[in-house]
mmCIF file of C-alpha atoms in Angstrom:
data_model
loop_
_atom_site.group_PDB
_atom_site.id
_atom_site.type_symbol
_atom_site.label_atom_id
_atom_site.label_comp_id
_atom_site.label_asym_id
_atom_site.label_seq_id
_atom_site.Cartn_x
_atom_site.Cartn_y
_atom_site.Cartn_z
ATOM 1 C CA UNK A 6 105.158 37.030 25.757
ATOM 2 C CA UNK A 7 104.558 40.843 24.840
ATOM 3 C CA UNK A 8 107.432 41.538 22.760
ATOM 4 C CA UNK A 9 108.634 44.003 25.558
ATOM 5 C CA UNK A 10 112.412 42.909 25.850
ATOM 6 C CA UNK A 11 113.898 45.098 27.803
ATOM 7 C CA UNK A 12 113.187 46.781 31.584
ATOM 8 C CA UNK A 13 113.489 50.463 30.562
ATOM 9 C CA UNK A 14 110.537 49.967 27.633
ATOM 10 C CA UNK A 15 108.722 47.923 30.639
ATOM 11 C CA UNK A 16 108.731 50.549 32.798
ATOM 12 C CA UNK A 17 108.009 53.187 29.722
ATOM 13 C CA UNK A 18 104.884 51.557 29.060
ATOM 14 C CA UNK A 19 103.699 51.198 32.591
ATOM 15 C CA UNK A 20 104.015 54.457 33.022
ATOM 16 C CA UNK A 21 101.629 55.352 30.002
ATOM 17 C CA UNK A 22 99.354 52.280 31.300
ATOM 18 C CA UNK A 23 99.231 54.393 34.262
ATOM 19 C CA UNK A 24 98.640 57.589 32.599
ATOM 20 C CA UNK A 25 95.546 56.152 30.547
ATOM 21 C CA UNK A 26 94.330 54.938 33.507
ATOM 22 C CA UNK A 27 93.985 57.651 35.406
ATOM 23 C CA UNK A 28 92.837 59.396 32.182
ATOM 24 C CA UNK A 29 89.830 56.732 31.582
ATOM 25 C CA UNK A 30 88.914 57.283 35.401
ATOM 26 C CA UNK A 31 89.345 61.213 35.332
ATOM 27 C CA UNK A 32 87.442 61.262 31.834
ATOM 28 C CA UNK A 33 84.895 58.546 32.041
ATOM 29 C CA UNK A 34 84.701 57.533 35.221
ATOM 30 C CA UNK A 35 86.093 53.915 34.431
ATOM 31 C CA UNK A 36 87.603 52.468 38.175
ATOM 32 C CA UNK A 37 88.376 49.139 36.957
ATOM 33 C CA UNK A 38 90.955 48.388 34.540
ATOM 34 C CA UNK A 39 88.946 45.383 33.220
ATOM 35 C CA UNK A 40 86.344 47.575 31.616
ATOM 36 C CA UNK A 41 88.590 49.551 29.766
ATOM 37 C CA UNK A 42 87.915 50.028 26.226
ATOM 38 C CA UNK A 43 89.294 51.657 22.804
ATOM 39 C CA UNK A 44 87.378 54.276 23.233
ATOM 40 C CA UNK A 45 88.730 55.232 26.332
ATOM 41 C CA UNK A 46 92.612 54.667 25.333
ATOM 42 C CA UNK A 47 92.001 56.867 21.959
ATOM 43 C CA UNK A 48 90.368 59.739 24.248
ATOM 44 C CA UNK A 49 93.629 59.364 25.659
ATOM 45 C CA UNK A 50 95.513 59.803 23.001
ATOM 46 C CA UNK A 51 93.459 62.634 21.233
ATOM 47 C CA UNK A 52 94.411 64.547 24.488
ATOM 48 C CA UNK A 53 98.096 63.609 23.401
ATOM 49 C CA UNK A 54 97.595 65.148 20.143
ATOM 50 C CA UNK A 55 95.845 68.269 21.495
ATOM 51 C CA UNK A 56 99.119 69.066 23.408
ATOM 52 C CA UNK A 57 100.891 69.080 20.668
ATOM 53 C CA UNK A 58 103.552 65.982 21.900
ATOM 54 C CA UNK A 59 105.824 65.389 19.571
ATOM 55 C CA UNK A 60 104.970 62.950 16.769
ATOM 56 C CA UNK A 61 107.876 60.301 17.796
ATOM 57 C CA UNK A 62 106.484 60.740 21.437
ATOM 58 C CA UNK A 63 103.085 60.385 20.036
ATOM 59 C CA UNK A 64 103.988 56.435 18.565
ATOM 60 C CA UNK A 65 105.634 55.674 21.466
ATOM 61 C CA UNK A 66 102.429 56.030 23.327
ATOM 62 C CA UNK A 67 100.309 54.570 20.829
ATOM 63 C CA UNK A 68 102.733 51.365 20.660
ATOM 64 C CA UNK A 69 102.311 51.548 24.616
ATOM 65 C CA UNK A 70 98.448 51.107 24.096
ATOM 66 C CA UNK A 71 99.134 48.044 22.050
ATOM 67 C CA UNK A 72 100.720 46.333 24.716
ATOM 68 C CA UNK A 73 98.361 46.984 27.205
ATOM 69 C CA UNK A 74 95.925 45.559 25.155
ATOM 70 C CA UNK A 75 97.869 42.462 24.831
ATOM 71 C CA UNK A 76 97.907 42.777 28.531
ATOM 72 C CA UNK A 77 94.849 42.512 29.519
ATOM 73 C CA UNK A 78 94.203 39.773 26.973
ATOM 74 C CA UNK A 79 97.072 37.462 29.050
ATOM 75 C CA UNK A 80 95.248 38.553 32.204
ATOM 76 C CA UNK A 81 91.813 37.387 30.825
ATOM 77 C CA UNK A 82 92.921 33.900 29.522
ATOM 78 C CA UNK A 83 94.680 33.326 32.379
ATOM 79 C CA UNK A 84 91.964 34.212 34.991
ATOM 80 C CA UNK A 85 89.114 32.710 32.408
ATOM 81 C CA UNK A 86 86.980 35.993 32.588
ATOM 82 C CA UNK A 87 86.014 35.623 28.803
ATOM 83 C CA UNK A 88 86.854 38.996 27.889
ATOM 84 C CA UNK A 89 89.099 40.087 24.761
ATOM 85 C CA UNK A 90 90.434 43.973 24.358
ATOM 86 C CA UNK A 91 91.374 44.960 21.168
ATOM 87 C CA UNK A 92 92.182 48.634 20.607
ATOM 88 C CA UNK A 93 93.516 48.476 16.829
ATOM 89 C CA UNK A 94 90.862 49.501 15.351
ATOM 90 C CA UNK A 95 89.633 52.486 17.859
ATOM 91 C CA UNK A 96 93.316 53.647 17.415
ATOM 92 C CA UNK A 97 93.756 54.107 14.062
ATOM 93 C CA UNK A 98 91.393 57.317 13.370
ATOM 94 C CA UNK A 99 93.548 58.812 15.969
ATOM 95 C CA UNK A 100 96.924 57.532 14.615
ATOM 96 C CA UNK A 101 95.717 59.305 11.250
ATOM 97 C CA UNK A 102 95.033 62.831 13.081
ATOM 98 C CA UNK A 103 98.314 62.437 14.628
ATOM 99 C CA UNK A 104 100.540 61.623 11.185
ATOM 100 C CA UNK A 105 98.134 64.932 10.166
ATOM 101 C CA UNK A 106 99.052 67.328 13.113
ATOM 102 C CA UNK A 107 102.016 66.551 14.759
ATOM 103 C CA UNK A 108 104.712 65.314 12.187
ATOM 104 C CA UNK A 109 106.223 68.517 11.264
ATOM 105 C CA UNK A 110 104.997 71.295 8.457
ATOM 106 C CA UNK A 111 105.138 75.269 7.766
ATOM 107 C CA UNK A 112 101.675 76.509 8.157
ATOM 108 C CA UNK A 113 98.076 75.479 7.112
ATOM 109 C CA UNK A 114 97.643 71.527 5.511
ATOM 110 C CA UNK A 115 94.754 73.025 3.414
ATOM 111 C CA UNK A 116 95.020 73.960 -0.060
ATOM 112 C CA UNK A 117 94.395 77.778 -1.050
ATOM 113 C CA UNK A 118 92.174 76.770 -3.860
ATOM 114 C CA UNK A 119 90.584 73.439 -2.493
ATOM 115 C CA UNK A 120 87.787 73.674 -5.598
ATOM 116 C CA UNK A 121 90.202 73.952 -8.231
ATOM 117 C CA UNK A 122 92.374 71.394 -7.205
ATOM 118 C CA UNK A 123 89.002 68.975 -7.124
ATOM 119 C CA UNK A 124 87.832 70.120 -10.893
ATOM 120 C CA UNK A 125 90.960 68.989 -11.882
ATOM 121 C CA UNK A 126 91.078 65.590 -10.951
ATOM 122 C CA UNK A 127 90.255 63.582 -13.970
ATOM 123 C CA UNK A 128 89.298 60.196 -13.114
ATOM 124 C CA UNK A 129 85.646 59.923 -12.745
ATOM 125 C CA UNK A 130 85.439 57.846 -9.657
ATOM 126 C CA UNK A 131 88.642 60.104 -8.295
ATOM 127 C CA UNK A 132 87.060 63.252 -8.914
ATOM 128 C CA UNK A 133 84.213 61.678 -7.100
ATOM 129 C CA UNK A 134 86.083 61.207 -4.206
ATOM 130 C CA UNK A 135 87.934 64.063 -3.857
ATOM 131 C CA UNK A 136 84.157 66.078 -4.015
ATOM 132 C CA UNK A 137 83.186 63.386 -1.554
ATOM 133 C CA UNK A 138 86.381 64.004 1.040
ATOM 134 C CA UNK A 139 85.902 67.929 0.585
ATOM 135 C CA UNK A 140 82.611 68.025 1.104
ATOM 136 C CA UNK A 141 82.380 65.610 4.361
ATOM 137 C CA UNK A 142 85.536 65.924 5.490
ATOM 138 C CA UNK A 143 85.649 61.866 4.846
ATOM 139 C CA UNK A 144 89.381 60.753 5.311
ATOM 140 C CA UNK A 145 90.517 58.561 2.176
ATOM 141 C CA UNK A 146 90.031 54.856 3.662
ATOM 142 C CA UNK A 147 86.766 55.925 4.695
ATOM 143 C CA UNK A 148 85.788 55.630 1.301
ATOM 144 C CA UNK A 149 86.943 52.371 0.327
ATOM 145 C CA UNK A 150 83.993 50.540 0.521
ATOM 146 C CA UNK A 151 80.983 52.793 0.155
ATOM 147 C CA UNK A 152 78.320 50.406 -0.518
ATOM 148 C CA UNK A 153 73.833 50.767 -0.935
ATOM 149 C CA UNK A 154 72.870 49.985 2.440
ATOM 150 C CA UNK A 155 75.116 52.960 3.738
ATOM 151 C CA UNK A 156 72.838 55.569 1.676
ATOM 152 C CA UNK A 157 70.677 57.463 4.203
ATOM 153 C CA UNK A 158 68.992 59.688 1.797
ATOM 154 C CA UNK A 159 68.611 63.081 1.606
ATOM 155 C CA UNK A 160 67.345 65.647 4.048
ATOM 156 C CA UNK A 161 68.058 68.643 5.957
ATOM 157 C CA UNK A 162 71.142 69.801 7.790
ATOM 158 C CA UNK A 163 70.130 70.189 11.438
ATOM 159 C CA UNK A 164 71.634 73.327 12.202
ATOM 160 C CA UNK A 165 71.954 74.800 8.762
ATOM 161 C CA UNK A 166 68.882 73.851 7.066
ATOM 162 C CA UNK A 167 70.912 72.717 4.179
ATOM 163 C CA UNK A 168 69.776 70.050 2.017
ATOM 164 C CA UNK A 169 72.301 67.090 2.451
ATOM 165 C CA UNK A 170 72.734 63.635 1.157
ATOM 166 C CA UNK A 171 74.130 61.380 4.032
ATOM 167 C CA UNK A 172 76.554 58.382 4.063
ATOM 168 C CA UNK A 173 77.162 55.901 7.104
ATOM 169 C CA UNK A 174 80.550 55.125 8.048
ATOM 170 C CA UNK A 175 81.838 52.439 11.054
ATOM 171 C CA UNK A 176 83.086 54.693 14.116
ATOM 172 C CA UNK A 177 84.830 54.101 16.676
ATOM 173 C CA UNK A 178 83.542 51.322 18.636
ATOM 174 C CA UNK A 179 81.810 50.186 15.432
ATOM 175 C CA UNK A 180 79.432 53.016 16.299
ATOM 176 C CA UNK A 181 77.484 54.663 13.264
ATOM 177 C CA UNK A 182 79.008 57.494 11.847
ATOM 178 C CA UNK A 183 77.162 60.175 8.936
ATOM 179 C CA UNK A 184 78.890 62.287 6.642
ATOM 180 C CA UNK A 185 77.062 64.766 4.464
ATOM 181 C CA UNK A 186 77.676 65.673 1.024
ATOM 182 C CA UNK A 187 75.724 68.372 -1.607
ATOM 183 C CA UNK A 188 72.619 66.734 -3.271
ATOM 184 C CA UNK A 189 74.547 66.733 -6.790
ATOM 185 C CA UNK A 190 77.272 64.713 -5.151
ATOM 186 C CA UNK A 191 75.444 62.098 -3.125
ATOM 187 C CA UNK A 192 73.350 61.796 -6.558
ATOM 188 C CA UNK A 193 76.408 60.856 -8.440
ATOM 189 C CA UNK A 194 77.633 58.269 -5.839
ATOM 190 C CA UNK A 195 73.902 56.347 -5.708
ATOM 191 C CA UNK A 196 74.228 55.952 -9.624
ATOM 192 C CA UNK A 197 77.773 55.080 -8.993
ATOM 193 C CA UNK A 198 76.961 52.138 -6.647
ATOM 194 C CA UNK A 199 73.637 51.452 -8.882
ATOM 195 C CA UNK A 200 75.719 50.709 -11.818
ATOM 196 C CA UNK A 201 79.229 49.005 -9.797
ATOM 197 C CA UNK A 202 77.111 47.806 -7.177
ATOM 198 C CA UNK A 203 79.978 49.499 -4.424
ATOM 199 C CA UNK A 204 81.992 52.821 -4.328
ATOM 200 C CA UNK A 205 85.596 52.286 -3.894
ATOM 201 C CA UNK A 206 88.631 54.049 -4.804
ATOM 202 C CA UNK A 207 92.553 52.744 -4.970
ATOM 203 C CA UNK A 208 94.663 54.931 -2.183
ATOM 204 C CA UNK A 209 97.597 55.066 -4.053
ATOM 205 C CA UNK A 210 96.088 55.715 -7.224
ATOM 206 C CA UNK A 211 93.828 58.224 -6.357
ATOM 207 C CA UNK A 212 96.594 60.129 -3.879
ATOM 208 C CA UNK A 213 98.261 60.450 -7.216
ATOM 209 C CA UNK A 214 95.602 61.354 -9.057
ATOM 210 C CA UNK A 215 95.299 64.404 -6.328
ATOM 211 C CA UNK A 216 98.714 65.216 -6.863
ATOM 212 C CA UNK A 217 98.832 65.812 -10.321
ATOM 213 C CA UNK A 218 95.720 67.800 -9.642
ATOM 214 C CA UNK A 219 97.309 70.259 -7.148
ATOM 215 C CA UNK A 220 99.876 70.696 -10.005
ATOM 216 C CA UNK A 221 97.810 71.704 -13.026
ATOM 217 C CA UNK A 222 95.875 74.170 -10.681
ATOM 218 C CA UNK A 223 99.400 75.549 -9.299
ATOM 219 C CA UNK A 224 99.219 74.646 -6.109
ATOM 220 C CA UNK A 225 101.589 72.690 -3.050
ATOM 221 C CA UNK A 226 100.304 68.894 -3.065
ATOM 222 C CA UNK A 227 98.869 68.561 0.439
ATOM 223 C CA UNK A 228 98.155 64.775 0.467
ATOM 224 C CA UNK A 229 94.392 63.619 0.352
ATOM 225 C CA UNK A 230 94.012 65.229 4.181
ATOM 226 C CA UNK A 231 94.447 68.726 3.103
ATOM 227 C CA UNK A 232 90.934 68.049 1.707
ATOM 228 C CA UNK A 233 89.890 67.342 5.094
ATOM 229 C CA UNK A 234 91.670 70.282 6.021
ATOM 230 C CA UNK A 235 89.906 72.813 3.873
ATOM 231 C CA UNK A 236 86.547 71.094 5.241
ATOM 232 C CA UNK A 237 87.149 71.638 8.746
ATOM 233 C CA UNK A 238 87.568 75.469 8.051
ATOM 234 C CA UNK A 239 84.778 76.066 5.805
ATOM 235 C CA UNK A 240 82.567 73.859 8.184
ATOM 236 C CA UNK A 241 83.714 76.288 10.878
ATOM 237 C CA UNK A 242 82.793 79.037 8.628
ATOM 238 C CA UNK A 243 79.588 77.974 7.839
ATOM 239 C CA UNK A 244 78.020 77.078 11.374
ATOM 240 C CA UNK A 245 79.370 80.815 13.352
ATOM 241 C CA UNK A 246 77.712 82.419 9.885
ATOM 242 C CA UNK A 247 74.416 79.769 11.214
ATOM 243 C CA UNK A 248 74.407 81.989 14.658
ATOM 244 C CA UNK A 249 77.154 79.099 16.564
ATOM 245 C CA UNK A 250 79.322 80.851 18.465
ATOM 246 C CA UNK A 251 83.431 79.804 18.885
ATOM 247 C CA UNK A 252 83.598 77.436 21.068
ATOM 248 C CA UNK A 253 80.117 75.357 19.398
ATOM 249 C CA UNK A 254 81.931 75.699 16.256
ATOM 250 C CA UNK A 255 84.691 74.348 17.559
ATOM 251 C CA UNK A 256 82.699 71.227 19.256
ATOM 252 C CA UNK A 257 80.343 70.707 15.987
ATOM 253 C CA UNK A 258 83.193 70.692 13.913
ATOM 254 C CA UNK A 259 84.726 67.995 16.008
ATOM 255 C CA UNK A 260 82.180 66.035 16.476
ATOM 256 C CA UNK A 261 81.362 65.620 12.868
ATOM 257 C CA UNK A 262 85.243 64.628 12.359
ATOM 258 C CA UNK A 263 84.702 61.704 14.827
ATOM 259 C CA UNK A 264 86.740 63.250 17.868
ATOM 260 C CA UNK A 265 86.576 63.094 21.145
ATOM 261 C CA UNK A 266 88.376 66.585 22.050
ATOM 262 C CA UNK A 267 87.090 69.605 20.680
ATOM 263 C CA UNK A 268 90.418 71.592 21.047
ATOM 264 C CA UNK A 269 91.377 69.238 18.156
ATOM 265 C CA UNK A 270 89.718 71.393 15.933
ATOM 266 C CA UNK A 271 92.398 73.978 16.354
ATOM 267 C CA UNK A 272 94.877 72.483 14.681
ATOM 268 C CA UNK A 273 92.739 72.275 11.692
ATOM 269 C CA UNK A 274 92.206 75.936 11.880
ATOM 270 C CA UNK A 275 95.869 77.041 11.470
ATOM 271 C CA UNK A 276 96.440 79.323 8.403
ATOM 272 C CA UNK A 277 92.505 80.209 8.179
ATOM 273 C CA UNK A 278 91.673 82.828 5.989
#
């Protein structure tokens, strides 16, 4: 009922069942397996990435998580307890960080020229995002569907004293999430929406659009993450030139990413200038 068809991936997947288990208890202090929720099997799986598994190993986990999610679910309609577990969504931030950390490169993901690489992006509404994604450190399908209620406004950053414009985003756990952009580029995306009435951009289109981009400014296309990338280091920069130290750097930096492990942000520092 599953889809498990076969005793060795049966016992695989316990095992990993048993592994975020012990994780949600260690982590969170969650003793029944009833209240477990995305939250806690992504934490699990962040800690996955921060060890550096391999990226095949990685999946195998994540497809693990699936199941036990479709678990639970049989356990609940069977015993009537009315609850429903559904870790898709909480999963597939973390799925994202994986593909970016774990599959297998030489080096840094950022690009050595991040700013030139953005100027040239012609498309208005891509050359939008791509200020948007460096600037934030907004992954691309966070940016689908910016729309007017998810303008906060602008103030100032709290530990830089930077003025900011700030977007909302969905979390994980549908929790509220803000990115922060310059004042000239949160300006452009209001009269954006005024006048479309949404902010969106086409993946594939715009991941071209990039490409072509890291081409006429002579540099190796590094997908729309290496944006991301570039962000995390100068982010990094920025708050240990604010008076942060290292390791609240390092926490700050993955906070504002959305993870739950702050030894993530190492990976994202590889190849720093």
């Amino acid at each position: 009922n599953m889809g498990i068809h076969s005793y060795a991936t049966a016992d695989a997947y316990r095992d990993v069942w048993r592994q975020i288990l012990e994780h949600a208890r260690t982590e969170y202090g969650v003793r029944d397996v009833e209240k477990l929720t995305g939250q806690h099997v992504s934490g699990f799986l962040e800690k996955k990435v921060s060890e550096s598994v391999a990226y095949a190993t990685f999946q195998q986990y994540a497809a693990a998580a699936e199941k036990l999610a479709a678990a639970l679910n049989g356990y609940a309609e069977r015993h009537g307890t009315g609850h429903h577990y559904d870790f898709h969504g909480a999963l597939k931030d973390v799925r994202e960080t994986a593909r970016e950390l774990l599959t297998r490169f030489d080096g840094s993901r950022a690009y050595d020229r991040p700013a030139d690489v953005v100027a040239a992006v012609a498309k208005e509404n891509h050359h939008l995002a791509a200020c948007i994604q460096h600037e934030s450190g907004a992954r691309v399908h966070e940016l689908s569907q910016i729309r007017a209620e998810a303008l906060r406004g602008i103030s100032s950053d709290r530990l830089t004293g930077e003025e900011r414009g700030y977007f909302a985003m969905e979390g994980k756990g549908g929790k509220e999430g803000l990115k922060a952009v310059s004042v000239e580029t949160y300006q452009r995306l209001e009269q954006h929406i005024a006048q479309h009435g949404v902010f969106k951009v086409n993946e594939g289109s715009y991941r071209e659009s990039l490409r072509k981009a890291a081409e006429i400014s002579g540099q190796r296309y590094e997908e729309t993450h290496g944006l991301r990338w570039n962000w995390a280091q100068e982010r990094y920069a920025t708050l240990q030139n604010h008076g942060r130290n290292e390791l609240q750097a390092m926490c700050e930096v993955s906070r504002e990413m959305g993870h739950e492990r702050a030894d993530i942000t190492m990976h994202y520092l590889k190849g720093k200038q």
